[in-house]
Coordinates of C-alpha atoms (C1' of nucleotides) in Angstrom, one line a residue:
Chain G
M77 CA -24.6 -17.5 8.4
T78 CA -24.0 -14.1 7.2
V79 CA -20.4 -13.0 6.9
R80 CA -19.4 -10.3 9.6
T81 CA -15.9 -8.8 9.5
R82 CA -14.5 -6.0 11.8
F83 CA -11.8 -3.4 11.6
A84 CA -10.7 -2.7 15.2
P85 CA -8.3 0.1 15.4
S86 CA -6.9 1.6 18.7
P87 CA -7.3 5.1 18.7
T88 CA -3.8 6.0 19.4
G89 CA -2.8 7.9 16.0
Y90 CA -4.1 8.4 12.6
L91 CA -5.4 5.8 10.1
H92 CA -2.0 4.9 8.3
I93 CA -1.5 3.0 5.0
G94 CA -1.5 -0.4 6.8
G95 CA -4.6 0.1 8.8
A96 CA -6.4 1.5 5.6
R97 CA -5.4 -1.9 3.9
T98 CA -6.5 -4.0 6.7
A99 CA -10.0 -2.1 6.8
L100 CA -10.3 -2.3 2.9
F101 CA -9.9 -6.3 3.0
C102 CA -12.3 -6.5 5.8
W103 CA -14.8 -4.4 4.0
L104 CA -14.2 -6.2 0.6
Y105 CA -14.7 -9.4 2.2
A106 CA -18.0 -8.5 3.8
R107 CA -19.2 -6.9 0.7
H108 CA -18.2 -9.8 -1.5
H109 CA -20.1 -12.0 0.7
G110 CA -23.0 -9.9 1.1
G111 CA -22.2 -9.6 4.7
Q112 CA -21.7 -6.9 7.2
F113 CA -18.5 -4.7 8.2
I114 CA -18.2 -3.5 11.8
L115 CA -16.2 -0.8 13.3
R116 CA -14.8 -1.2 16.7
I117 CA -12.6 1.2 18.4
E118 CA -10.2 -0.7 20.9
D119 CA -9.8 2.1 23.5
T120 CA -9.1 0.1 26.6
D121 CA -5.9 1.9 26.9
R122 CA -7.0 5.1 28.3
E123 CA -3.6 6.5 28.3
R124 CA -2.9 6.6 24.9
S125 CA -6.4 6.7 23.3
T126 CA -7.7 10.1 22.4
Q127 CA -11.0 11.2 20.8
A128 CA -8.8 13.2 18.0
A129 CA -7.5 9.8 16.9
V130 CA -11.1 8.5 16.7
Q131 CA -12.0 11.3 14.6
A132 CA -8.7 10.9 12.3
I133 CA -9.7 7.2 11.9
L134 CA -13.3 8.1 10.9
D135 CA -12.1 10.8 8.5
G136 CA -9.7 8.5 6.8
M137 CA -12.3 6.0 6.3
Q138 CA -15.0 8.4 5.0
W139 CA -12.4 9.4 2.4
L140 CA -11.6 5.9 1.4
D141 CA -15.3 5.4 1.2
L142 CA -15.0 2.5 3.4
K143 CA -18.5 2.5 5.2
H144 CA -19.1 0.4 8.1
D145 CA -22.5 -1.2 8.6
Q146 CA -22.4 -1.1 12.3
G147 CA -20.6 0.8 15.0
P148 CA -18.5 2.3 15.8
F149 CA -18.5 0.3 19.2
Y150 CA -16.2 1.5 21.9
Q151 CA -14.6 -0.9 24.2
T152 CA -14.7 1.5 27.0
H153 CA -18.5 1.5 26.9
R154 CA -18.3 -2.3 27.5
F155 CA -16.3 -2.6 30.7
E156 CA -19.4 -4.0 32.6
R157 CA -19.7 -6.6 30.1
Y158 CA -16.1 -7.7 30.4
R159 CA -16.2 -7.8 34.2
Q160 CA -19.3 -10.1 33.8
V161 CA -17.3 -12.5 31.6
A162 CA -14.0 -12.4 33.6
Q163 CA -16.3 -13.4 36.7
Q164 CA -17.7 -16.2 34.5
L165 CA -14.3 -17.5 33.9
L166 CA -13.2 -17.2 37.4
T167 CA -16.3 -19.0 38.5
A168 CA -15.9 -21.8 36.1
G169 CA -12.3 -22.0 37.2
H170 CA -10.7 -20.9 33.8
A171 CA -9.3 -17.9 35.6
Y172 CA -7.7 -17.0 38.6
H173 CA -6.5 -14.1 40.8
C174 CA -2.8 -13.5 40.7
Y175 CA -1.2 -11.2 43.4
C176 CA 2.4 -11.3 41.9
S177 CA 3.9 -8.0 42.1
K178 CA 5.1 -6.0 39.1
E179 CA 8.8 -6.3 40.5
E180 CA 8.3 -9.9 41.2
L181 CA 7.2 -10.4 37.4
E182 CA 10.1 -8.4 36.3
Q183 CA 12.6 -10.3 38.0
M184 CA 11.0 -13.6 36.8
R185 CA 11.4 -12.3 33.5
A186 CA 15.0 -11.5 33.8
E187 CA 15.9 -14.7 35.3
Q188 CA 14.2 -16.5 32.4
L189 CA 16.0 -14.2 29.9
A190 CA 19.2 -14.8 31.5
R191 CA 18.7 -18.6 31.0
K192 CA 17.9 -18.0 27.4
Q193 CA 14.3 -19.0 27.9
K194 CA 11.1 -17.5 26.5
P195 CA 9.9 -15.2 29.2
R196 CA 6.5 -16.2 30.5
Y197 CA 4.6 -16.4 33.7
D198 CA 5.4 -19.6 35.6
G199 CA 1.8 -20.0 37.0
R200 CA 3.0 -19.7 40.5
C201 CA -0.6 -18.3 41.5
R202 CA -2.5 -20.8 39.5
N203 CA -3.0 -23.4 42.1
H204 CA -2.7 -21.6 45.2
S205 CA -3.2 -17.9 44.9
I206 CA -2.8 -16.5 48.4
P207 CA -4.4 -13.1 48.8
R208 CA -1.8 -10.4 50.2
A209 CA -2.8 -7.7 52.3
G210 CA -3.1 -4.4 50.4
V211 CA -2.7 -6.1 47.0
Q212 CA -5.4 -5.7 44.3
P213 CA -4.8 -9.0 42.2
V214 CA -5.2 -9.1 38.5
I215 CA -7.0 -12.1 36.8
R216 CA -5.1 -14.5 34.6
F217 CA -6.7 -16.8 32.2
K218 CA -5.8 -20.5 32.8
N219 CA -4.4 -21.6 29.5
P220 CA -4.2 -25.3 28.9
L221 CA -0.9 -26.9 30.0
T222 CA -0.8 -29.6 27.5
G223 CA -2.1 -30.3 23.9
Q224 CA -1.9 -28.1 20.9
T225 CA -4.0 -25.3 19.7
V226 CA -4.4 -25.2 15.9
V227 CA -5.1 -22.1 14.0
N228 CA -6.6 -22.7 10.5
D229 CA -5.6 -19.5 9.0
L230 CA -7.2 -18.4 5.7
V231 CA -4.1 -17.1 4.5
R232 CA -1.4 -18.8 6.2
G233 CA -2.9 -22.3 6.2
Q234 CA -2.7 -24.6 9.5
V235 CA -0.4 -23.3 12.2
V236 CA 0.1 -25.2 15.2
Y237 CA 1.2 -24.0 18.6
D238 CA 2.0 -26.2 21.6
N239 CA -0.2 -25.0 24.7
S240 CA 3.1 -25.5 26.8
E241 CA 4.5 -22.3 24.9
L242 CA 1.4 -20.2 25.9
D243 CA 1.4 -18.7 29.6
D244 CA -1.5 -17.6 31.6
L245 CA -2.2 -14.1 30.3
I246 CA -3.7 -11.4 32.3
I247 CA -7.1 -10.6 31.2
A248 CA -7.9 -7.9 34.0
R249 CA -5.6 -5.5 35.3
S250 CA -5.4 -4.9 39.0
D251 CA -7.6 -1.6 38.8
G252 CA -10.1 -3.9 37.0
T253 CA -9.9 -2.9 33.4
P254 CA -9.8 -5.8 30.8
T255 CA -6.8 -6.1 28.6
Y256 CA -6.7 -6.7 24.9
N257 CA -6.6 -10.5 24.2
F258 CA -9.6 -10.7 26.5
T259 CA -11.8 -7.8 25.1
V260 CA -11.1 -9.1 21.6
V261 CA -12.5 -12.5 22.4
V262 CA -15.5 -11.1 24.3
D263 CA -16.4 -8.6 21.4
D264 CA -15.7 -11.0 18.6
M265 CA -18.0 -13.4 20.5
D266 CA -20.7 -10.8 21.2
M267 CA -20.6 -9.2 18.0
Q268 CA -20.8 -12.5 16.1
I269 CA -17.8 -11.9 14.1
T270 CA -17.4 -14.6 11.5
H271 CA -14.0 -13.8 10.1
V272 CA -11.2 -11.9 11.7
I273 CA -9.0 -10.2 9.1
R274 CA -5.9 -8.4 10.8
G275 CA -2.3 -7.7 10.5
D276 CA 0.0 -10.7 10.9
D277 CA 1.4 -9.3 14.0
H278 CA -1.6 -10.8 15.7
L279 CA -1.2 -14.4 14.3
N280 CA 0.9 -15.1 17.6
N281 CA -2.0 -13.9 19.7
T282 CA -4.5 -16.0 18.0
P283 CA -4.1 -19.5 19.8
R284 CA -4.5 -17.5 23.2
Q285 CA -7.7 -16.2 21.9
I286 CA -8.9 -19.5 20.6
N287 CA -8.3 -20.9 24.1
I288 CA -10.2 -18.2 25.5
F289 CA -12.9 -18.8 23.1
S290 CA -13.1 -22.6 24.1
A291 CA -13.0 -21.7 27.9
L292 CA -16.1 -19.6 27.0
R293 CA -17.7 -22.5 24.9
A294 CA -18.0 -20.3 22.1
P295 CA -16.7 -21.0 18.4
P296 CA -13.9 -18.8 17.5
P297 CA -14.3 -17.0 14.2
A298 CA -12.2 -17.8 11.1
Y299 CA -9.0 -16.0 11.0
A300 CA -7.1 -14.3 8.1
H301 CA -3.7 -12.7 8.9
L302 CA -2.5 -10.3 6.4
P303 CA 1.2 -9.7 5.7
M304 CA 2.9 -6.6 6.8
I305 CA 3.2 -3.4 4.5
L306 CA 6.9 -2.4 4.3
G307 CA 8.3 1.0 3.3
P308 CA 9.9 1.5 -0.2
D309 CA 13.4 0.5 1.2
G310 CA 11.7 -2.7 2.4
A311 CA 12.3 -1.8 6.1
K312 CA 9.4 -1.2 8.5
L313 CA 7.0 1.4 7.7
S314 CA 8.0 4.8 9.3
K315 CA 6.7 8.2 9.3
R316 CA 9.5 9.2 6.7
H317 CA 7.9 6.9 4.0
G318 CA 4.4 5.6 4.1
A319 CA 3.1 5.5 7.8
V320 CA 1.6 8.7 7.3
S321 CA -2.0 9.4 7.8
V322 CA -4.1 8.4 4.6
M323 CA -5.4 12.0 4.8
Q324 CA -1.8 13.3 4.0
Y325 CA -2.1 11.5 0.7
R326 CA -5.2 13.6 0.1
E327 CA -3.2 16.7 0.7
E328 CA -0.4 15.6 -1.4
G329 CA -3.0 15.6 -4.3
Y330 CA -3.9 11.8 -4.4
L331 CA -7.3 10.6 -5.1
P332 CA -8.9 8.1 -3.0
E333 CA -9.7 5.7 -5.9
A334 CA -6.0 5.5 -6.6
V335 CA -5.1 4.9 -3.1
I336 CA -7.7 2.0 -2.8
N337 CA -6.7 0.6 -6.1
Y338 CA -3.0 0.6 -5.0
L339 CA -3.7 -0.8 -1.6
V340 CA -6.0 -3.7 -3.0
R341 CA -2.9 -4.8 -5.1
L342 CA -0.6 -5.2 -2.2
G343 CA -0.8 -8.6 -1.3
W344 CA -3.7 -9.5 -3.6
S345 CA -4.1 -10.0 -7.1
H346 CA -6.7 -11.2 -9.9
D347 CA -4.9 -12.5 -12.8
D348 CA -3.0 -9.8 -14.6
Q349 CA -5.5 -7.2 -13.8
E350 CA -4.2 -3.9 -12.4
I351 CA -6.9 -1.4 -12.5
F352 CA -10.2 -2.3 -10.6
S353 CA -13.4 -0.4 -10.2
R354 CA -15.0 -0.7 -6.8
D355 CA -17.6 -3.3 -8.2
E356 CA -14.9 -5.3 -9.6
M357 CA -12.9 -5.4 -6.4
V358 CA -15.8 -6.3 -4.6
K359 CA -16.8 -9.2 -7.2
Y360 CA -13.3 -10.7 -7.4
F361 CA -11.7 -10.3 -3.8
D362 CA -11.2 -13.3 -2.1
I363 CA -9.2 -14.2 1.0
Q364 CA -7.7 -17.2 -0.8
D365 CA -5.9 -15.0 -3.1
V366 CA -4.0 -13.0 -0.6
N367 CA -0.3 -13.5 -0.4
K368 CA 1.7 -14.7 2.6
S369 CA 4.7 -12.5 2.3
A370 CA 5.1 -8.9 3.3
S371 CA 5.0 -6.2 0.4
A372 CA 6.9 -3.1 0.1
I373 CA 5.4 0.1 -1.0
N374 CA 6.1 1.5 -4.5
P375 CA 5.5 5.2 -4.8
E376 CA 5.9 5.3 -8.4
K377 CA 3.4 2.8 -8.9
L378 CA 0.9 4.7 -6.6
L379 CA 1.8 7.7 -8.8
W380 CA 1.0 5.9 -12.0
L381 CA -2.4 4.9 -10.5
N382 CA -3.2 8.4 -9.4
Q383 CA -2.6 9.8 -12.8
H384 CA -4.6 7.0 -14.3
Y385 CA -7.5 8.1 -12.2
I386 CA -7.0 11.8 -12.9
K387 CA -6.9 11.1 -16.5
S388 CA -10.1 9.2 -16.3
A389 CA -11.8 11.3 -13.9
D390 CA -14.8 13.7 -14.7
P391 CA -13.2 17.1 -14.7
N392 CA -16.2 18.4 -13.0
T393 CA -15.7 16.4 -10.1
L394 CA -12.0 17.0 -9.8
A395 CA -12.6 20.9 -10.3
P396 CA -13.4 21.3 -6.4
E397 CA -10.3 19.5 -5.6
L398 CA -8.0 21.4 -7.7
G399 CA -9.4 24.5 -6.1
W400 CA -8.6 23.2 -2.7
Q401 CA -5.0 22.6 -3.7
L402 CA -4.6 25.8 -5.2
G403 CA -6.0 27.3 -2.1
R404 CA -3.2 25.5 -0.3
I405 CA -0.4 26.7 -2.3
G406 CA -1.8 30.2 -1.8
V407 CA -3.3 31.0 -5.3
P408 CA -6.7 32.8 -5.2
V409 CA -9.3 31.3 -7.4
Q410 CA -11.8 33.9 -8.3
D411 CA -13.2 32.1 -11.2
P412 CA -14.2 28.7 -10.0
A413 CA -16.0 28.1 -13.3
K414 CA -12.5 27.9 -14.8
L415 CA -11.4 25.2 -12.8
A416 CA -13.0 22.3 -14.8
A417 CA -11.4 23.7 -18.0
V418 CA -7.9 23.8 -16.3
V419 CA -8.4 20.4 -15.2
R420 CA -9.2 19.2 -18.6
A421 CA -6.2 20.9 -20.0
Q422 CA -4.0 19.4 -17.2
L423 CA -5.4 16.0 -17.0
E424 CA -2.6 14.2 -18.9
R425 CA 0.3 16.0 -17.5
A426 CA -0.2 15.8 -13.7
K427 CA 0.7 12.9 -11.5
T428 CA -1.1 14.4 -8.5
L429 CA -3.5 17.3 -7.9
R430 CA -0.9 19.3 -6.1
E431 CA 1.2 19.1 -9.2
M432 CA -1.7 19.9 -11.2
A433 CA -2.3 23.2 -9.0
Q434 CA 1.4 24.1 -9.2
A435 CA 1.5 24.0 -12.9
S436 CA -1.8 25.8 -13.1
R437 CA -1.1 29.1 -11.3
F438 CA -0.7 31.2 -14.2
F439 CA -4.1 30.6 -15.1
F440 CA -5.4 32.2 -12.0
E441 CA -2.8 34.6 -10.8
E442 CA -0.4 37.0 -12.6
F443 CA 3.4 35.6 -12.5
S444 CA 6.0 38.1 -11.3
D445 CA 9.0 37.0 -13.4
Y446 CA 9.5 34.8 -16.4
D447 CA 11.5 31.6 -15.9
P448 CA 15.0 33.0 -16.7
K449 CA 15.8 30.1 -19.0
A450 CA 12.7 30.2 -20.9
A451 CA 12.8 33.8 -21.4
D452 CA 16.4 33.6 -22.6
K453 CA 15.6 31.3 -25.2
N454 CA 12.1 32.5 -26.3
L455 CA 11.6 36.1 -25.4
T456 CA 14.3 37.5 -27.8
A457 CA 14.5 40.1 -30.4
E458 CA 14.4 37.3 -33.0
S459 CA 11.0 36.1 -31.6
L460 CA 9.5 39.6 -31.4
P461 CA 8.1 39.4 -35.0
A462 CA 6.3 36.2 -34.2
L463 CA 4.9 37.4 -31.1
R464 CA 3.6 40.7 -32.9
D465 CA 2.2 38.8 -35.7
I466 CA 0.4 36.3 -33.5
R467 CA -0.7 39.1 -31.4
A468 CA -2.4 41.0 -34.2
R469 CA -4.1 37.8 -35.5
L470 CA -5.4 36.8 -32.3
A471 CA -7.0 40.3 -31.6
L472 CA -9.0 39.9 -34.8
L473 CA -10.4 36.6 -33.7
N474 CA -14.0 36.7 -33.0
D475 CA -14.3 33.2 -32.1
W476 CA -12.2 32.5 -29.2
S477 CA -11.7 28.9 -29.1
A478 CA -9.0 26.4 -29.3
P479 CA -9.4 25.5 -33.0
A480 CA -9.6 29.1 -33.9
V481 CA -6.5 30.0 -31.9
H482 CA -4.8 26.9 -33.5
S483 CA -5.5 28.3 -37.1
A484 CA -4.2 31.6 -36.1
L485 CA -0.9 30.1 -34.7
E486 CA -0.6 28.0 -38.0
A487 CA -1.3 31.1 -40.1
A488 CA 1.4 33.1 -38.2
A489 CA 4.0 30.4 -38.7
A490 CA 3.2 30.1 -42.4
A491 CA 3.5 34.1 -42.9
L492 CA 6.7 34.0 -41.2
G493 CA 8.0 30.8 -42.6
L494 CA 8.5 29.2 -39.2
K495 CA 7.9 26.1 -37.8
L496 CA 4.8 25.9 -35.6
G497 CA 7.3 25.6 -32.6
K498 CA 9.0 28.7 -33.3
V499 CA 5.8 30.5 -33.0
A500 CA 4.1 28.7 -30.2
Q501 CA 7.0 28.5 -27.6
P502 CA 7.5 32.2 -27.3
V503 CA 3.8 32.6 -26.8
R504 CA 3.9 29.8 -24.2
V505 CA 6.5 31.7 -22.2
A506 CA 4.7 35.0 -22.7
V507 CA 1.4 33.6 -21.4
S508 CA 2.5 31.2 -18.8
G509 CA 5.7 32.8 -17.6
S510 CA 7.4 29.3 -18.3
G511 CA 8.3 26.8 -20.9
V512 CA 5.8 24.2 -20.0
S513 CA 2.2 24.4 -20.4
P514 CA -0.8 22.5 -21.9
P515 CA -1.1 22.9 -25.8
M516 CA -0.9 26.7 -26.9
D517 CA -4.5 26.6 -28.4
V518 CA -6.2 25.2 -25.4
T519 CA -4.1 27.2 -23.0
L520 CA -5.1 30.3 -24.8
E521 CA -8.8 29.2 -24.7
V522 CA -8.9 28.9 -21.1
L523 CA -6.9 31.8 -20.3
G524 CA -9.3 33.8 -22.3
R525 CA -8.8 36.5 -24.7
E526 CA -8.3 39.4 -22.3
L527 CA -5.5 37.8 -20.3
S528 CA -3.9 36.2 -23.3
L529 CA -3.4 39.4 -25.3
A530 CA -2.4 41.4 -22.1
R531 CA 0.4 38.8 -21.4
L532 CA 1.5 38.9 -25.1
D533 CA 1.7 42.7 -24.9
R534 CA 3.6 42.3 -21.6
A535 CA 6.2 40.1 -23.3
I536 CA 6.6 42.2 -26.3
G537 CA 7.2 45.2 -24.0
W538 CA 9.4 43.2 -22.0
I539 CA 11.6 42.1 -25.0
A540 CA 11.7 45.9 -26.1
A541 CA 13.0 46.9 -22.9
H542 CA 15.5 44.2 -22.4
T543 CA 16.9 44.1 -25.8
A544 CA 17.2 47.9 -25.6
A545 CA 19.4 47.7 -22.5
D546 CA 21.4 44.9 -24.4
P547 CA 23.1 46.3 -27.4
E548 CA 24.8 43.0 -27.9
L549 CA 21.5 41.4 -29.2
F550 CA 21.8 43.7 -32.2
G551 CA 25.3 42.4 -32.8
Chain W
rG1365 C1' 17.3 -16.7 23.7
rC1366 C1' 12.6 -19.3 22.7
rU1367 C1' 8.1 -19.9 19.6
rC1368 C1' 5.6 -18.6 15.0
rC1369 C1' 5.9 -16.8 10.0
rC1370 C1' 7.9 -15.3 5.3
rU1371 C1' 11.3 -16.0 0.6
rU1372 C1' 9.8 -15.6 -8.4
rC1373 C1' 12.6 -9.4 -12.2
rG1374 C1' 14.7 -3.0 -8.4
rU1375 C1' 9.1 -3.1 -6.7
rC1376 C1' 3.9 -5.3 -7.1
rU1377 C1' 2.6 -9.8 -8.8
rA1378 C1' 1.1 -14.6 -12.4
rG1379 C1' 2.5 -19.4 -11.5
rA1380 C1' -1.2 -25.1 -7.6
rG1381 C1' 4.6 -31.1 -11.5
rG1382 C1' 5.1 -31.1 -18.1
rC1383 C1' 1.1 -25.1 -21.2
rC1384 C1' 7.9 -21.7 -18.3
rU1385 C1' 12.9 -20.4 -23.5
rA1386 C1' 9.1 -18.0 -16.2
rG1387 C1' 3.7 -14.0 -18.0
rG1388 C1' 1.7 -9.0 -16.5
rA1389 C1' 2.3 -4.1 -14.4
rC1390 C1' 5.2 0.2 -12.0
rG1391 C1' 9.9 2.0 -12.7
rG1392 C1' 14.5 1.8 -16.1
rA1393 C1' 16.6 2.1 -21.4
rG1394 C1' 15.6 2.8 -26.7
rC1395 C1' 12.6 4.2 -30.8
rC1396 C1' 8.0 6.3 -32.8
rC1397 C1' 4.4 10.7 -32.5
rU1398 C1' 5.1 16.0 -31.2
rC1399 C1' 4.3 23.4 -30.4
rU1400 C1' 6.8 22.6 -24.6
rC1401 C1' 5.7 19.2 -20.8
rA1402 C1' 2.9 15.2 -21.0
rA1403 C1' -0.1 11.4 -22.8
rG1404 C1' -0.1 7.4 -26.1
rG1405 C1' 2.2 3.4 -29.5
rC1406 C1' 6.1 0.0 -30.2
rU1407 C1' 10.7 -2.4 -28.6
rU1408 C1' 14.0 -4.0 -24.9
rA1409 C1' 17.0 -5.2 -20.1
rA1410 C1' 16.0 -7.6 -15.5
rA1411 C1' 13.7 -12.8 -11.2
rC1412 C1' 12.5 -18.7 -9.5
rA1413 C1' 17.6 -17.1 -2.2
rC1414 C1' 21.2 -21.7 -1.7
rC1415 C1' 21.9 -27.0 -1.2
rG1416 C1' 20.1 -31.8 -1.2
rG1417 C1' 16.0 -35.3 -2.3
rU1418 C1' 11.3 -37.3 -4.7
rU1419 C1' 9.9 -37.9 -10.0
rC1420 C1' 10.7 -39.8 -16.8
rG1421 C1' 10.0 -34.3 -15.5
rA1422 C1' 10.2 -29.3 -10.0
rA1423 C1' 9.3 -22.1 -9.5
rU1424 C1' 5.8 -25.6 -8.2
rC1425 C1' 6.3 -31.7 -3.5
rC1426 C1' 9.8 -33.0 0.9
rG1427 C1' 14.2 -31.8 4.1
rG1428 C1' 18.1 -28.7 5.5
rU1429 C1' 20.7 -24.0 5.2
rA1430 C1' 20.9 -19.0 4.7
rG1431 C1' 18.5 -14.4 5.0
rG1432 C1' 14.2 -11.3 6.5
rG1433 C1' 10.1 -10.6 9.8
rA1434 C1' 6.6 -10.9 14.0
rG1435 C1' 5.4 -12.2 18.9
rC1436 C1' 7.3 -13.3 24.0
rG1437 C1' 3.8 -6.3 28.7
rC1438 C1' -1.0 -5.0 34.4
rC1439 C1' 0.3 -1.9 25.1
rA1440 C1' -2.9 -3.0 21.5

RNA sequence: GCUCCCUUCGUCUAGAGGCCUAGGACGGAGCCCUCUCAAGGCUUAAACACCGGUUCGAAUCCGGUAGGGAGCGCCA
C-alpha cells in the first residue's frame, strides 16, 4: 500500500507557520515513503472561504517548494458525493434527521453548562424524530452509545475515549451542506489517505471520525497529531509574533530553505543535527521522532539559520532576491550585474536579505549625508592627508581589483606611518557614508573606480569646507 | 465544568533503567582574530516541574500533585 498523506487547509486566511509545518511534515512523510502528497481545500464554510486565501496558500506552498502530487481538490465540488454518503448512512440507520431548533439546542447547552456538565446533544431525536412543519432537519450521525474508541496515534500513542463522551454530531446542516467532521471522513476514505497528519487541535475529533469510518465500513487511516507551535513568549501564536503569512517571511528577507529547516526542527530532531538539506530531511524524517509537546518559536534561531543559508548560497541565485529587496526599500538598481558581487561582499554580514539591502544602498545610490558620528570621528583635518594620499594612489591603479586596492591601502598606511585602520576607516566613511561596510578592498572593487574616486573627492571637499568653517579644529 | 493531551538549560532538543558529573544547537558572557561591521575559533554560565513508589540503581517505569494546552458549534 503506498503512503498517501494530505494537507487540508480551510481557505479562510493565509498560510501561516503552523500550517506550513503541518504541510511540511505531510510532505516529508509522503516523500520519505515514496508515497503521494495530496492537497485538499476544505471550503465547506462558504461564508469564510475566499479564492484569495486559496491563492495565498498555493503561493506559500510554492515558495516553500512543497509540491503536491494530486489536487487541489475542493470540497465544494464534492457536495453531491457527501449528500450520497449521508443518505447511505441514513438508510443504514447510522444517521437520523433532527428537527431541534437552534434555540432549543442553545437552551439545552446552557442548562448542561449550568449543571457543570459537558455540553452535548442529548439525542432526543435519535429514536423518535418527529418531523415539524416548516422545519428543514439536520442530519446527525448516530454515535455508538457504549464502548470505547481507541486512537492509536503515531505520535501520542494510544488514546482511549469512552463513546459515551461523544454525542451525535451534525453531518449535514438544514440547508443540506455537509459539515467538517463528515467531509473529512468521506474525503479521506475516497482519496485513500493512509496517514492523516494534522495539528493536535484535531485529536479530540478523531474518535468521532473513526466511528464514522466504521459506520461506513471503511478502515480508518493512521493518525498522527502534531504538537502546537507557540509564539516566542510561549503563548498562542498571534499575528504580532509568528502567525503571519509565510510570504511575510519572504518580504522580511528570509530564504525558504531557512524557514523549512527551522520548521523541520520544531517538534522533530535527528540526533544533534541542526542543518538539513531537503534530501536529508526526506531521508531521516520519521513520524516516530516527532515530539509530543508544543514548541515555541525562537526568532533568533531562525535568523541564525537564515544567515547560514545566505552564507552558503550561490550569490548568483541570491542576486535577484537582493534586487527585489532593494526595490522594496526604494533603491534603484541600474546595474543588476553588480548584484551578485554585492551579495558576495555582504554574505557574512547580513542575517536577512532585507538587512543586506539596507546595508548595501550606497553601492547603488548616492547617499545624501554622512553618518554624523562616523564623519565626526573619521572625516577630520587629521585624516585629510591619508585620504589625499590614498586617493592619489588609487587613481594610479590600472588594475582595479581588491588585491590591488589592498596593496594601495597598505602602501598609504606605510607611507604615512599609520595603522591600516587609520587609513581604511576614513575611506570607508568617504565611500559608504557610514562607519560600516564590507572590507575596504572589496568594497572599492565592487563600487568601481569612478564612483570610489568621486566619493573620495567629495569627502576631501567636505572636510575642507567643514574644517574651514570650524577654526577650533586648527587649535 | 467535563473529556483528552503535554511538562529536560531562556528557547529548540538528545536521552527508551546503569554509557548522565544530563549531550548538542540558538541566544547570553568571556577571550582570540581583525581596517569597521560581521564571519570564524576557543572557553563558559544555564535544565530533568514537584512529591511518593518500584528497583541494587530512575531524567527514563508506576501513582499522585501542580502548572500549561486543546476540544466540547447547523466553524474548520
